[in-house]
mmCIF file of C-alpha atoms in Angstrom:
data_model
loop_
_atom_site.group_PDB
_atom_site.id
_atom_site.type_symbol
_atom_site.label_atom_id
_atom_site.label_comp_id
_atom_site.label_asym_id
_atom_site.label_seq_id
_atom_site.Cartn_x
_atom_site.Cartn_y
_atom_site.Cartn_z
ATOM 1 C CA MET A 1 0.000 0.000 0.000
ATOM 2 C CA GLN A 2 1.294 3.408 -0.888
ATOM 3 C CA LEU A 3 0.330 6.678 0.789
ATOM 4 C CA THR A 4 1.224 10.176 -0.291
ATOM 5 C CA LEU A 5 0.472 12.634 2.483
ATOM 6 C CA ARG A 6 0.994 16.375 2.533
ATOM 7 C CA ILE A 7 2.722 17.022 5.837
ATOM 8 C CA ASN A 8 3.990 20.507 6.746
ATOM 9 C CA GLY A 9 3.450 21.672 3.164
ATOM 10 C CA GLU A 10 5.534 18.887 1.630
ATOM 11 C CA PHE A 11 4.387 15.648 0.047
ATOM 12 C CA LYS A 12 5.721 12.538 1.749
ATOM 13 C CA VAL A 13 5.447 9.214 -0.076
ATOM 14 C CA MET A 14 5.262 6.132 2.125
ATOM 15 C CA ARG A 15 4.974 2.531 1.048
ATOM 16 C CA GLU A 16 4.204 -0.463 3.226
ATOM 17 C CA SER A 17 4.084 -3.881 1.659
ATOM 18 C CA PHE A 18 3.961 -5.759 4.957
ATOM 19 C CA ILE A 19 0.771 -5.959 6.994
ATOM 20 C CA SER A 20 1.708 -7.685 10.235
ATOM 21 C CA GLY A 21 -0.302 -10.133 12.280
ATOM 22 C CA LEU A 22 -0.466 -7.516 15.038
ATOM 23 C CA THR A 23 -2.019 -5.055 12.592
ATOM 24 C CA MET A 24 -4.572 -7.684 11.597
ATOM 25 C CA LYS A 25 -5.333 -8.443 15.257
ATOM 26 C CA LYS A 26 -6.041 -4.758 15.923
ATOM 27 C CA TYR A 27 -8.122 -4.432 12.760
ATOM 28 C CA ASN A 28 -10.176 -7.517 13.676
ATOM 29 C CA ARG A 29 -10.947 -6.022 17.101
ATOM 30 C CA LEU A 30 -12.250 -2.889 15.386
ATOM 31 C CA ARG A 31 -14.231 -4.921 12.868
ATOM 32 C CA GLU A 32 -16.113 -6.642 15.694
ATOM 33 C CA LYS A 33 -17.785 -3.279 16.339
ATOM 34 C CA VAL A 34 -18.183 -1.921 12.801
ATOM 35 C CA ASP A 35 -18.006 -3.396 9.321
ATOM 36 C CA TYR A 36 -15.947 -0.775 7.533
ATOM 37 C CA LEU A 37 -17.037 -2.092 4.131
ATOM 38 C CA TYR A 38 -20.780 -1.765 4.711
ATOM 39 C CA ASP A 39 -21.425 0.460 7.739
ATOM 40 C CA LYS A 40 -20.769 4.142 8.190
ATOM 41 C CA PRO A 41 -18.239 4.343 11.021
ATOM 42 C CA THR A 42 -18.469 6.986 13.715
ATOM 43 C CA GLU A 43 -15.682 9.543 14.005
ATOM 44 C CA GLU A 44 -14.171 7.549 16.879
ATOM 45 C CA GLN A 45 -14.307 4.304 14.886
ATOM 46 C CA LEU A 46 -12.680 5.998 11.897
ATOM 47 C CA ASP A 47 -9.968 7.498 14.138
ATOM 48 C CA ALA A 48 -9.276 4.022 15.535
ATOM 49 C CA LEU A 49 -8.918 2.581 12.027
ATOM 50 C CA ILE A 50 -6.575 5.392 10.965
ATOM 51 C CA GLY A 51 -4.560 4.688 14.126
ATOM 52 C CA VAL A 52 -4.138 1.087 12.957
ATOM 53 C CA ILE A 53 -3.137 2.308 9.487
ATOM 54 C CA SER A 54 -0.578 4.633 11.094
ATOM 55 C CA GLU A 55 0.833 1.721 13.099
ATOM 56 C CA ALA A 56 1.034 -0.374 9.924
ATOM 57 C CA PHE A 57 3.219 2.405 8.485
ATOM 58 C CA ASP A 58 5.456 2.441 11.596
ATOM 59 C CA LYS A 59 3.793 5.628 12.856
ATOM 60 C CA GLN A 60 5.281 7.796 10.117
ATOM 61 C CA PHE A 61 2.213 10.031 10.474
ATOM 62 C CA THR A 62 -0.404 10.879 13.060
ATOM 63 C CA ILE A 63 -4.151 10.480 12.775
ATOM 64 C CA ASP A 64 -4.506 14.236 12.215
ATOM 65 C CA GLU A 65 -1.776 14.220 9.552
ATOM 66 C CA PHE A 66 -3.681 11.478 7.727
ATOM 67 C CA TYR A 67 -6.877 13.555 7.784
ATOM 68 C CA ALA A 68 -5.099 16.757 6.777
ATOM 69 C CA GLY A 69 -2.718 15.216 4.266
ATOM 70 C CA LEU A 70 -5.208 13.680 1.843
ATOM 71 C CA ARG A 71 -7.856 15.159 -0.426
ATOM 72 C CA LYS A 72 -11.388 13.912 0.324
ATOM 73 C CA ASN A 73 -11.503 11.402 -2.562
ATOM 74 C CA ASP A 74 -8.014 10.117 -1.782
ATOM 75 C CA PHE A 75 -8.982 9.837 1.888
ATOM 76 C CA GLN A 76 -11.926 7.576 1.127
ATOM 77 C CA GLU A 77 -9.906 5.575 -1.403
ATOM 78 C CA LYS A 78 -7.032 4.902 1.030
ATOM 79 C CA ILE A 79 -9.397 3.891 3.836
ATOM 80 C CA ALA A 80 -11.131 1.486 1.449
ATOM 81 C CA GLU A 81 -7.815 0.146 0.137
ATOM 82 C CA PHE A 82 -6.571 -0.647 3.635
ATOM 83 C CA VAL A 83 -9.856 -2.321 4.586
ATOM 84 C CA LEU A 84 -9.837 -4.408 1.394
ATOM 85 C CA ILE A 85 -6.259 -5.489 2.141
ATOM 86 C CA ALA A 86 -7.224 -6.366 5.717
ATOM 87 C CA GLU A 87 -10.258 -8.304 4.443
ATOM 88 C CA GLY A 88 -8.020 -10.270 2.077
ATOM 89 C CA LEU A 89 -9.604 -8.920 -1.104
ATOM 90 C CA LEU A 90 -6.489 -6.989 -2.184
ATOM 91 C CA ASP A 91 -2.839 -7.821 -1.670
ATOM 92 C CA GLU A 92 -0.487 -5.308 -0.027
ATOM 93 C CA ASN A 93 0.256 -3.811 -3.455
ATOM 94 C CA GLY A 94 -3.418 -3.019 -4.038
ATOM 95 C CA GLU A 95 -3.846 -5.807 -6.596
ATOM 96 C CA SER A 96 -6.994 -7.913 -6.590
ATOM 97 C CA VAL A 97 -6.498 -11.285 -4.939
ATOM 98 C CA VAL A 98 -9.192 -12.869 -7.120
ATOM 99 C CA LYS A 99 -8.479 -12.603 -10.829
ATOM 100 C CA PRO A 100 -11.009 -13.111 -13.647
ATOM 101 C CA GLU A 101 -9.024 -16.133 -14.827
ATOM 102 C CA ASP A 102 -9.667 -17.774 -11.421
ATOM 103 C CA PHE A 103 -13.320 -18.307 -12.399
ATOM 104 C CA LYS A 104 -14.623 -21.211 -14.421
ATOM 105 C CA GLN A 105 -17.544 -21.036 -16.812
ATOM 106 C CA GLU A 106 -19.646 -23.050 -14.312
ATOM 107 C CA ASP A 107 -19.297 -20.164 -11.836
ATOM 108 C CA PHE A 108 -21.592 -18.020 -13.961
ATOM 109 C CA ASP A 109 -25.352 -18.318 -14.226
ATOM 110 C CA ALA A 110 -26.224 -18.971 -17.856
ATOM 111 C CA THR A 111 -29.926 -18.271 -17.297
ATOM 112 C CA PRO A 112 -30.943 -15.129 -19.193
ATOM 113 C CA SER A 113 -32.477 -12.382 -17.135
ATOM 114 C CA ASP A 114 -34.889 -9.699 -18.252
ATOM 115 C CA THR A 115 -33.927 -7.429 -15.367
ATOM 116 C CA ASP A 116 -30.734 -6.446 -13.652
ATOM 117 C CA GLY A 117 -30.231 -6.845 -9.902
ATOM 118 C CA ALA A 118 -30.970 -3.208 -9.091
ATOM 119 C CA SER A 119 -34.299 -3.335 -10.883
ATOM 120 C CA TRP A 120 -35.186 -6.555 -9.071
ATOM 121 C CA TRP A 121 -34.626 -4.869 -5.708
ATOM 122 C CA ILE A 122 -36.819 -1.926 -6.684
ATOM 123 C CA LEU A 123 -39.618 -4.244 -7.790
ATOM 124 C CA HIS A 124 -39.232 -6.459 -4.722
ATOM 125 C CA LEU A 125 -39.346 -3.508 -2.316
ATOM 126 C CA SER A 126 -42.336 -1.941 -4.054
ATOM 127 C CA TYR A 127 -44.360 -5.156 -3.543
ATOM 128 C CA GLU A 128 -43.504 -5.217 0.163
ATOM 129 C CA SER A 129 -44.845 -1.701 0.714
#
């Protein structure tokens, strides 16, 4: 994982390709309280996650430097990248762990559909109302 933070007016590039077991242990404790992929974390929960990210980078930056050093879109992207690495969906270089070539033809439903998933949910919810 690579981070570029603006600290004291200068851009600092940091790269960490090693996520330790201790980092994973701390992340798993946080995940017991909030699912960072699906839930909206509170400010305290987000601070705790950024603290774990800082520790993963050998505390080269503080929680406040992380907040202040990234643009909004980059902030969200880096949080998501770390969570996806911790969840085992990306490797430490940000590459997908599951590749398209890992799937076999049998993995796909060959049944034609006249509606996409989003439309199905809209129809399903409208019938429940």
